[in-house]
mmCIF file of C-alpha atoms in Angstrom:
data_model
loop_
_atom_site.group_PDB
_atom_site.id
_atom_site.type_symbol
_atom_site.label_atom_id
_atom_site.label_comp_id
_atom_site.label_asym_id
_atom_site.label_seq_id
_atom_site.Cartn_x
_atom_site.Cartn_y
_atom_site.Cartn_z
ATOM 1 C CA MET A 1 8.155 3.173 7.462
ATOM 2 C CA GLN A 2 11.062 5.200 8.824
ATOM 3 C CA GLN A 3 12.765 5.020 5.434
ATOM 4 C CA TYR A 4 9.507 6.126 3.755
ATOM 5 C CA ALA A 5 9.198 9.031 6.124
ATOM 6 C CA LYS A 6 12.808 10.082 5.458
ATOM 7 C CA ARG A 7 12.376 9.681 1.684
ATOM 8 C CA THR A 8 9.115 11.635 1.510
ATOM 9 C CA LYS A 9 9.945 14.070 4.343
ATOM 10 C CA GLN A 10 6.596 13.197 5.844
ATOM 11 C CA ASP A 11 6.187 13.202 9.588
ATOM 12 C CA MET A 12 5.038 9.880 11.104
ATOM 13 C CA TYR A 13 3.486 11.113 14.290
ATOM 14 C CA MET A 14 2.059 7.699 15.051
ATOM 15 C CA ILE A 15 5.431 5.819 15.041
ATOM 16 C CA PRO A 16 7.351 5.699 18.344
ATOM 17 C CA GLU A 17 11.024 6.571 18.266
ATOM 18 C CA THR A 18 12.570 3.364 16.856
ATOM 19 C CA TYR A 19 16.041 2.027 16.087
ATOM 20 C CA GLN A 20 17.049 -1.110 14.134
ATOM 21 C CA LEU A 21 20.019 -2.609 15.859
ATOM 22 C CA GLY A 22 21.035 -4.715 12.842
ATOM 23 C CA LYS A 23 21.836 -1.558 10.863
ATOM 24 C CA ALA A 24 25.029 0.296 11.752
ATOM 25 C CA GLU A 25 23.669 3.770 11.085
ATOM 26 C CA SER A 26 20.540 3.189 13.177
ATOM 27 C CA ARG A 27 22.561 1.491 15.944
ATOM 28 C CA ASP A 28 24.960 4.446 16.163
ATOM 29 C CA LEU A 29 22.051 6.888 16.268
ATOM 30 C CA PHE A 30 20.636 5.017 19.243
ATOM 31 C CA LEU A 31 23.967 5.047 21.078
ATOM 32 C CA ARG A 32 24.250 8.811 20.569
ATOM 33 C CA ARG A 33 20.626 9.165 21.640
ATOM 34 C CA LEU A 34 21.459 7.515 24.971
ATOM 35 C CA THR A 35 24.315 9.855 25.864
ATOM 36 C CA GLU A 36 23.955 13.119 23.955
ATOM 37 C CA GLY A 37 21.664 16.118 24.104
ATOM 38 C CA THR A 38 19.708 17.754 26.894
ATOM 39 C CA LYS A 39 17.225 14.908 27.167
ATOM 40 C CA LYS A 40 19.574 11.927 27.301
ATOM 41 C CA GLY A 41 18.019 8.596 26.421
ATOM 42 C CA MET A 42 19.585 6.932 29.459
ATOM 43 C CA HIS A 43 16.970 8.701 31.566
ATOM 44 C CA MET A 44 14.122 7.218 29.516
ATOM 45 C CA PRO A 45 12.464 3.792 29.517
ATOM 46 C CA TRP A 46 12.901 1.731 26.322
ATOM 47 C CA VAL A 47 11.513 -1.544 24.965
ATOM 48 C CA LEU A 48 13.784 -4.088 23.275
ATOM 49 C CA LYS A 49 11.905 -6.292 20.787
ATOM 50 C CA VAL A 50 12.673 -9.454 18.870
ATOM 51 C CA PRO A 51 10.333 -9.492 15.819
ATOM 52 C CA THR A 52 7.811 -12.260 15.086
ATOM 53 C CA VAL A 53 7.710 -13.588 18.636
ATOM 54 C CA ASN A 54 4.316 -13.740 20.387
ATOM 55 C CA ASN A 55 2.919 -13.409 23.883
ATOM 56 C CA GLY A 56 5.582 -10.938 24.993
ATOM 57 C CA LYS A 57 8.384 -13.559 24.888
ATOM 58 C CA GLY A 58 10.560 -11.346 22.683
ATOM 59 C CA ILE A 59 10.167 -8.256 24.884
ATOM 60 C CA THR A 60 12.729 -6.885 27.312
ATOM 61 C CA MET A 61 11.933 -3.800 29.317
ATOM 62 C CA LEU A 62 14.828 -1.339 29.634
ATOM 63 C CA PRO A 63 14.060 0.976 32.571
ATOM 64 C CA PRO A 64 15.797 4.357 32.783
ATOM 65 C CA ASN A 65 19.357 4.292 34.098
ATOM 66 C CA SER A 66 19.072 0.547 34.622
ATOM 67 C CA ALA A 67 21.579 -2.255 34.441
ATOM 68 C CA GLU A 68 19.647 -3.654 31.456
ATOM 69 C CA LEU A 69 19.893 -0.383 29.533
ATOM 70 C CA ASN A 70 23.578 0.035 30.392
ATOM 71 C CA GLY A 71 24.210 -3.564 29.391
ATOM 72 C CA LEU A 72 22.666 -3.020 25.957
ATOM 73 C CA MET A 73 24.716 0.138 25.475
ATOM 74 C CA GLU A 74 27.936 -1.728 26.299
ATOM 75 C CA GLU A 75 26.955 -4.580 23.977
ATOM 76 C CA LEU A 76 26.236 -2.272 21.031
ATOM 77 C CA SER A 77 29.317 -0.150 21.659
ATOM 78 C CA SER A 78 31.512 -3.263 21.182
ATOM 79 C CA VAL A 79 30.042 -4.018 17.739
ATOM 80 C CA GLU A 80 32.293 -3.135 14.829
ATOM 81 C CA GLU A 81 31.117 -0.089 12.855
ATOM 82 C CA ASP A 82 30.883 -2.018 9.565
ATOM 83 C CA ASP A 83 29.386 -5.127 11.177
ATOM 84 C CA LYS A 84 26.515 -6.464 8.987
ATOM 85 C CA ASP A 85 25.246 -9.292 11.115
ATOM 86 C CA LYS A 86 22.088 -10.384 9.298
ATOM 87 C CA SER A 87 20.992 -12.428 12.319
ATOM 88 C CA GLU A 88 20.560 -9.225 14.343
ATOM 89 C CA ARG A 89 16.862 -8.444 13.981
ATOM 90 C CA ARG A 90 16.164 -6.657 17.241
ATOM 91 C CA VAL A 91 14.625 -3.202 17.409
ATOM 92 C CA VAL A 92 14.459 -0.835 20.312
ATOM 93 C CA GLN A 93 11.610 1.616 20.787
ATOM 94 C CA ALA A 94 10.937 4.467 23.166
ATOM 95 C CA TYR A 95 8.437 3.347 25.809
ATOM 96 C CA ILE A 96 5.078 5.066 25.459
ATOM 97 C CA CYS A 97 4.312 6.907 28.715
ATOM 98 C CA HIS A 98 1.136 8.470 30.092
ATOM 99 C CA GLU A 99 -0.996 5.780 28.585
ATOM 100 C CA LEU A 100 -4.738 5.729 28.924
ATOM 101 C CA THR A 101 -5.679 2.822 31.190
ATOM 102 C CA TRP A 102 -8.676 0.529 31.122
ATOM 103 C CA PHE A 103 -10.337 2.227 34.121
ATOM 104 C CA LEU A 104 -13.522 0.222 33.497
ATOM 105 C CA LYS A 105 -11.671 -2.374 35.644
ATOM 106 C CA ARG A 106 -10.890 -1.532 39.301
ATOM 107 C CA GLN A 107 -7.116 -2.023 38.938
ATOM 108 C CA ALA A 108 -6.967 0.168 35.778
ATOM 109 C CA PRO A 109 -4.530 -1.992 33.764
ATOM 110 C CA LYS A 110 -2.864 -1.153 30.526
ATOM 111 C CA PHE A 111 -4.605 -1.946 27.224
ATOM 112 C CA ASP A 112 -3.985 -1.835 23.524
ATOM 113 C CA LEU A 113 -6.055 -2.114 20.399
ATOM 114 C CA ARG A 114 -5.958 -4.936 17.827
ATOM 115 C CA PHE A 115 -7.586 -3.745 14.594
ATOM 116 C CA TYR A 116 -7.657 -5.425 11.204
ATOM 117 C CA TRP A 117 -6.759 -4.532 7.645
ATOM 118 C CA MET A 118 -7.181 -6.383 4.412
ATOM 119 C CA VAL A 119 -5.596 -6.217 0.992
ATOM 120 C CA ALA A 120 -8.768 -6.916 -0.938
ATOM 121 C CA SER A 121 -7.171 -6.639 -4.365
ATOM 122 C CA ILE A 122 -3.709 -6.277 -5.855
ATOM 123 C CA ASP A 123 -4.620 -4.765 -9.247
ATOM 124 C CA PRO A 124 -6.275 -2.415 -8.601
ATOM 125 C CA LEU A 125 -4.726 -2.163 -5.123
ATOM 126 C CA ILE A 126 -7.523 -1.809 -2.606
ATOM 127 C CA VAL A 127 -6.824 -1.915 1.151
ATOM 128 C CA LEU A 128 -9.557 -1.926 3.819
ATOM 129 C CA TYR A 129 -9.782 -1.239 7.577
ATOM 130 C CA HIS A 130 -12.001 -2.983 10.121
ATOM 131 C CA ASP A 131 -12.622 -2.404 13.842
ATOM 132 C CA GLY A 132 -11.278 -5.076 16.192
ATOM 133 C CA TYR A 133 -11.130 -5.421 19.943
ATOM 134 C CA VAL A 134 -9.339 -4.267 23.066
ATOM 135 C CA ARG A 135 -6.585 -6.390 24.717
ATOM 136 C CA VAL A 136 -6.527 -5.708 28.441
ATOM 137 C CA GLY A 137 -3.644 -6.451 30.808
ATOM 138 C CA ASN A 138 -4.043 -8.165 34.120
ATOM 139 C CA ALA A 139 -1.930 -5.973 36.432
ATOM 140 C CA ALA A 140 -2.203 -2.382 37.614
ATOM 141 C CA TYR A 141 -0.354 -0.023 35.247
ATOM 142 C CA ASP A 142 2.554 1.730 36.937
ATOM 143 C CA GLU A 143 5.209 3.696 35.066
ATOM 144 C CA SER A 144 7.434 3.849 38.156
ATOM 145 C CA ASN A 145 7.536 0.050 38.746
ATOM 146 C CA TRP A 146 9.617 -2.002 36.285
ATOM 147 C CA ALA A 147 10.006 -5.126 38.451
ATOM 148 C CA SER A 148 7.687 -7.160 36.204
ATOM 149 C CA THR A 149 6.574 -6.944 32.613
ATOM 150 C CA THR A 150 2.992 -7.752 33.643
ATOM 151 C CA ARG A 151 2.430 -4.048 34.304
ATOM 152 C CA HIS A 152 3.594 -3.040 30.831
ATOM 153 C CA LEU A 153 2.402 -5.760 28.449
ATOM 154 C CA THR A 154 -1.115 -6.921 27.561
ATOM 155 C CA THR A 155 -0.375 -10.285 25.899
ATOM 156 C CA HIS A 156 2.264 -12.037 27.967
ATOM 157 C CA THR A 157 0.202 -14.764 29.578
ATOM 158 C CA TYR A 158 -2.213 -17.497 28.558
ATOM 159 C CA LEU A 159 -5.513 -16.426 27.016
ATOM 160 C CA SER A 160 -7.533 -17.619 30.018
ATOM 161 C CA THR A 161 -5.954 -14.953 32.239
ATOM 162 C CA GLU A 162 -6.317 -12.061 29.795
ATOM 163 C CA ASP A 163 -9.350 -9.898 29.318
ATOM 164 C CA LYS A 164 -10.795 -8.445 26.140
ATOM 165 C CA GLY A 165 -12.960 -5.394 25.519
ATOM 166 C CA THR A 166 -15.477 -4.587 22.828
ATOM 167 C CA MET A 167 -15.732 -1.487 20.675
ATOM 168 C CA ASP A 168 -18.800 -0.419 22.680
ATOM 169 C CA GLU A 169 -16.805 -0.624 25.898
ATOM 170 C CA LEU A 170 -13.951 1.317 24.296
ATOM 171 C CA GLU A 171 -16.322 4.039 23.175
ATOM 172 C CA LEU A 172 -17.787 4.207 26.702
ATOM 173 C CA LEU A 173 -14.294 4.558 28.195
ATOM 174 C CA LEU A 174 -13.280 7.250 25.697
ATOM 175 C CA ASN A 175 -16.421 9.274 26.325
ATOM 176 C CA GLN A 176 -15.949 9.092 30.097
ATOM 177 C CA HIS A 177 -12.312 10.088 29.729
ATOM 178 C CA VAL A 178 -13.196 13.158 27.626
ATOM 179 C CA GLN A 179 -15.892 14.207 30.066
ATOM 180 C CA LYS A 180 -13.315 14.165 32.893
ATOM 181 C CA ASN A 181 -10.758 16.064 30.815
ATOM 182 C CA PRO A 182 -12.492 19.122 29.253
ATOM 183 C CA GLN A 183 -9.085 20.654 28.525
ATOM 184 C CA LEU A 184 -8.608 18.260 25.599
ATOM 185 C CA PRO A 185 -8.856 19.919 22.183
ATOM 186 C CA TYR A 186 -12.304 20.140 20.604
ATOM 187 C CA LEU A 187 -11.034 18.019 17.737
ATOM 188 C CA VAL A 188 -10.629 15.169 20.273
ATOM 189 C CA ARG A 189 -13.749 15.871 22.335
ATOM 190 C CA LYS A 190 -16.312 16.151 19.538
ATOM 191 C CA ASN A 191 -16.178 12.438 18.725
ATOM 192 C CA PRO A 192 -13.474 10.532 20.686
ATOM 193 C CA MET A 193 -14.157 7.143 19.119
ATOM 194 C CA GLU A 194 -14.036 8.430 15.584
ATOM 195 C CA HIS A 195 -10.914 10.407 16.418
ATOM 196 C CA VAL A 196 -9.175 7.178 17.456
ATOM 197 C CA ARG A 197 -10.494 5.259 14.407
ATOM 198 C CA ASN A 198 -9.339 7.993 12.040
ATOM 199 C CA GLN A 199 -5.774 7.808 13.331
ATOM 200 C CA CYS A 200 -5.758 4.041 12.926
ATOM 201 C CA ARG A 201 -7.120 4.304 9.376
ATOM 202 C CA GLN A 202 -4.371 6.769 8.485
ATOM 203 C CA ALA A 203 -1.678 4.559 10.009
ATOM 204 C CA ILE A 204 -2.737 1.635 7.853
ATOM 205 C CA ALA A 205 -2.907 3.854 4.776
ATOM 206 C CA HIS A 206 0.662 5.010 5.473
ATOM 207 C CA THR A 207 1.726 1.384 5.864
ATOM 208 C CA VAL A 208 0.511 0.664 2.358
ATOM 209 C CA LYS A 209 2.283 3.682 0.904
ATOM 210 C CA ALA A 210 5.515 2.851 2.713
ATOM 211 C CA PHE A 211 5.596 -0.689 1.316
ATOM 212 C CA LEU A 212 4.005 0.036 -2.047
ATOM 213 C CA SER A 213 7.057 -0.634 -4.181
ATOM 214 C CA ARG A 214 8.228 -3.660 -2.213
ATOM 215 C CA THR A 215 5.202 -5.649 -1.247
ATOM 216 C CA PHE A 216 2.188 -5.055 -3.483
ATOM 217 C CA GLY A 217 3.686 -5.565 -6.934
ATOM 218 C CA HIS A 218 3.902 -1.863 -7.784
ATOM 219 C CA GLY A 219 6.954 0.092 -8.821
ATOM 220 C CA ASN A 220 9.944 -2.065 -9.835
ATOM 221 C CA ASN A 221 8.642 -5.313 -8.347
ATOM 222 C CA LYS A 222 6.019 -6.253 -10.895
ATOM 223 C CA PHE A 223 3.905 -9.386 -10.580
ATOM 224 C CA THR A 224 0.442 -10.498 -11.515
ATOM 225 C CA ALA A 225 -1.815 -12.121 -8.981
ATOM 226 C CA GLU A 226 -5.417 -12.495 -10.033
ATOM 227 C CA GLY A 227 -7.772 -12.647 -7.077
ATOM 228 C CA ALA A 228 -4.938 -12.286 -4.511
ATOM 229 C CA TYR A 229 -5.797 -10.859 -1.090
ATOM 230 C CA GLY A 230 -4.303 -10.714 2.381
ATOM 231 C CA PHE A 231 -5.698 -10.446 5.924
ATOM 232 C CA HIS A 232 -3.579 -8.645 8.575
ATOM 233 C CA GLY A 233 -3.700 -7.002 11.976
ATOM 234 C CA ALA A 234 -2.335 -3.823 13.508
ATOM 235 C CA ASP A 235 -1.691 -2.981 17.181
ATOM 236 C CA PHE A 236 -2.087 0.466 18.663
ATOM 237 C CA ILE A 237 -1.659 2.183 22.060
ATOM 238 C CA LEU A 238 -3.539 5.255 23.278
ATOM 239 C CA THR A 239 -2.111 7.966 25.495
ATOM 240 C CA GLN A 240 -4.202 10.143 27.799
ATOM 241 C CA ASP A 241 -4.527 12.833 25.155
ATOM 242 C CA LEU A 242 -6.090 10.149 22.856
ATOM 243 C CA HIS A 243 -3.101 10.152 20.507
ATOM 244 C CA VAL A 244 -2.658 6.800 18.760
ATOM 245 C CA TRP A 245 0.723 5.149 18.650
ATOM 246 C CA TYR A 246 1.314 2.488 16.026
ATOM 247 C CA ILE A 247 3.150 -0.346 17.743
ATOM 248 C CA GLU A 248 3.319 -3.007 14.996
ATOM 249 C CA ALA A 249 1.554 -4.653 12.089
ATOM 250 C CA GLN A 250 0.657 -8.333 12.271
ATOM 251 C CA ALA A 251 1.082 -10.573 9.223
ATOM 252 C CA GLY A 252 -1.324 -13.171 10.647
ATOM 253 C CA PRO A 253 -3.541 -11.890 13.501
ATOM 254 C CA GLY A 254 -5.003 -14.465 15.884
ATOM 255 C CA MET A 255 -8.671 -15.397 15.458
ATOM 256 C CA GLU A 256 -9.347 -17.055 18.791
ATOM 257 C CA GLU A 257 -12.949 -17.114 19.926
ATOM 258 C CA GLU A 258 -12.631 -17.381 23.702
ATOM 259 C CA PHE A 259 -15.131 -14.471 24.037
ATOM 260 C CA ASP A 260 -18.668 -14.554 22.573
ATOM 261 C CA PHE A 261 -18.381 -11.065 21.058
ATOM 262 C CA ARG A 262 -15.409 -12.214 18.965
ATOM 263 C CA VAL A 263 -17.519 -14.955 17.376
ATOM 264 C CA ASP A 264 -19.937 -12.304 16.095
ATOM 265 C CA MET A 265 -17.068 -9.998 15.034
ATOM 266 C CA HIS A 266 -15.338 -12.828 13.114
ATOM 267 C CA ARG A 267 -18.613 -13.657 11.382
ATOM 268 C CA ASP A 268 -18.821 -10.153 9.956
ATOM 269 C CA LEU A 269 -15.126 -10.104 9.187
ATOM 270 C CA VAL A 270 -15.097 -13.338 7.207
ATOM 271 C CA ARG A 271 -18.439 -13.013 5.419
ATOM 272 C CA SER A 272 -17.812 -9.466 4.268
ATOM 273 C CA MET A 273 -14.229 -10.306 3.415
ATOM 274 C CA ILE A 274 -15.356 -13.012 1.033
ATOM 275 C CA GLY A 275 -18.096 -10.805 -0.363
ATOM 276 C CA VAL A 276 -15.952 -7.771 -1.135
ATOM 277 C CA VAL A 277 -13.078 -9.780 -2.614
ATOM 278 C CA GLU A 278 -15.488 -11.622 -4.878
ATOM 279 C CA GLU A 279 -17.244 -8.399 -5.901
ATOM 280 C CA ILE A 280 -13.980 -6.674 -6.879
ATOM 281 C CA GLN A 281 -12.764 -9.730 -8.801
ATOM 282 C CA MET A 282 -16.007 -10.043 -10.769
ATOM 283 C CA LYS A 283 -16.046 -6.357 -11.673
ATOM 284 C CA VAL A 284 -12.412 -6.510 -12.854
ATOM 285 C CA GLU A 285 -13.113 -9.597 -14.990
ATOM 286 C CA GLU A 286 -16.188 -8.055 -16.619
ATOM 287 C CA HIS A 287 -14.716 -4.528 -17.196
ATOM 288 C CA PRO A 288 -10.905 -4.451 -16.523
ATOM 289 C CA LEU A 289 -10.611 -0.678 -17.070
ATOM 290 C CA ARG A 290 -13.766 0.388 -15.282
ATOM 291 C CA ASN A 291 -13.856 1.811 -11.761
ATOM 292 C CA VAL A 292 -14.866 -0.901 -9.249
ATOM 293 C CA PHE A 293 -16.339 1.609 -6.834
ATOM 294 C CA PRO A 294 -18.723 1.868 -5.099
ATOM 295 C CA LEU A 295 -18.459 -1.444 -3.331
ATOM 296 C CA LYS A 296 -21.703 -3.011 -2.130
ATOM 297 C CA HIS A 297 -20.374 -5.758 0.167
ATOM 298 C CA LEU A 298 -18.047 -3.826 2.507
ATOM 299 C CA GLY A 299 -19.881 -4.772 5.679
ATOM 300 C CA GLY A 300 -17.840 -3.249 8.522
ATOM 301 C CA TRP A 301 -14.804 -2.570 6.309
ATOM 302 C CA ASP A 302 -13.704 0.968 5.278
ATOM 303 C CA VAL A 303 -11.478 1.760 2.264
ATOM 304 C CA VAL A 304 -8.179 3.378 3.296
ATOM 305 C CA TYR A 305 -6.248 2.950 0.050
ATOM 306 C CA ALA A 306 -7.149 2.544 -3.620
ATOM 307 C CA GLY A 307 -5.066 2.910 -6.736
ATOM 308 C CA THR A 308 -3.586 1.387 -9.832
ATOM 309 C CA ASP A 309 0.059 1.113 -10.842
ATOM 310 C CA GLY A 310 0.785 4.164 -12.971
ATOM 311 C CA GLY A 311 -2.699 5.540 -12.470
ATOM 312 C CA MET A 312 -4.578 7.534 -9.865
ATOM 313 C CA LYS A 313 -4.001 6.728 -6.177
ATOM 314 C CA TRP A 314 -6.046 7.716 -3.140
ATOM 315 C CA SER A 315 -5.247 7.102 0.531
ATOM 316 C CA TYR A 316 -7.099 8.031 3.695
ATOM 317 C CA GLU A 317 -5.692 11.096 5.433
ATOM 318 C CA TYR A 318 -6.874 12.491 8.745
ATOM 319 C CA GLU A 319 -6.065 15.986 7.546
ATOM 320 C CA GLU A 320 -7.611 17.948 10.433
ATOM 321 C CA TYR A 321 -5.516 16.089 13.018
ATOM 322 C CA THR A 322 -2.382 16.171 10.859
ATOM 323 C CA LYS A 323 -2.566 19.944 10.781
ATOM 324 C CA TYR A 324 -3.046 19.992 14.551
ATOM 325 C CA LEU A 325 0.057 17.785 15.061
ATOM 326 C CA GLN A 326 2.161 20.005 12.811
ATOM 327 C CA ALA A 327 1.501 22.806 15.278
ATOM 328 C CA ASN A 328 1.598 20.538 18.364
ATOM 329 C CA PRO A 329 4.032 17.670 17.629
ATOM 330 C CA LYS A 330 4.106 14.551 19.788
ATOM 331 C CA THR A 331 7.128 12.734 21.161
ATOM 332 C CA SER A 332 7.047 9.121 22.322
ATOM 333 C CA GLY A 333 9.899 9.302 24.852
ATOM 334 C CA CYS A 334 9.505 10.332 28.449
ATOM 335 C CA GLN A 335 11.473 10.527 31.684
ATOM 336 C CA THR A 336 10.125 8.540 34.602
ATOM 337 C CA THR A 337 11.093 7.700 38.143
ATOM 338 C CA THR A 338 12.092 4.138 38.929
ATOM 339 C CA LYS A 339 11.369 2.144 42.063
ATOM 340 C CA LYS A 340 14.035 -0.194 43.375
ATOM 341 C CA LYS A 341 13.797 -3.625 41.928
ATOM 342 C CA LYS A 342 15.585 -6.941 41.991
ATOM 343 C CA ASN A 343 15.300 -7.837 38.335
ATOM 344 C CA VAL A 344 13.279 -6.346 35.514
ATOM 345 C CA ASN A 345 12.026 -9.683 34.324
ATOM 346 C CA SER A 346 11.416 -11.268 37.698
ATOM 347 C CA LYS A 347 8.029 -12.839 38.387
#
């Protein structure tokens, strides 16, 4: 998505500052980011990630001015400039500070959002969004304490020790937060839940556009796939100003049913998923050139992208908020104080 943003000169306000350590250019940019400029990256917290690893096992916290951050800088500085180690898949992201906490619980832990998206059809390409649930951490959130990852991750333990929240609970929390913070812009206050949803819809739409030529059979990578579809997830974090940060997309989101509300949610997900895919396929078979919209079996799904290769394309855009961000840009990095600690990953 960074390459897409650079190519299209489109700001990706929902993407945290990110560097791919397997690419020399990106690696060098990160090293300069740590040591140059008025806001040196060494004074910021960072997150080191190994892709496709679950339950926080691939996460290393890099506190500001820490031995861990200095160690990574030394490691990267010793890599040859033209080194093309394909085994290096790690990415490093600026830590998102000033997060909104799940204050519905007494300890006010960190939380994130797991929402869903589906490629309902390849030709025409139709992508849908669906509400999901809240993943709640099990330790008090503290940006000054890096002694344990439990304060900074939501899915690092077994399911039995983690809590989950519903969309109704999320809406309650957002409304209470807005009531306590009347200084927030009217755009945010008029409908906090829809404000959050709209940002997530736009993030997924941008994901589709960024990977259009590489993943969905459009552009130079042609392929035919009758009736093909895909079901995916996306993870988001909210800051106190109700800005959504897009943490990662999930190729295969978990469908555990350890909470009763998830059984009902999955029922709507799966039934409407089958219904809308079948509806699109039948319409395409009967009239290949005719518009498949409107769709009658969407259930809780919303369309965020629709288009044909070489034809018209539409994608969801939260235009009102995009204009606001152009005048009031967000940055994901921050400077925090750090309490003394023995080891960042200690229990």
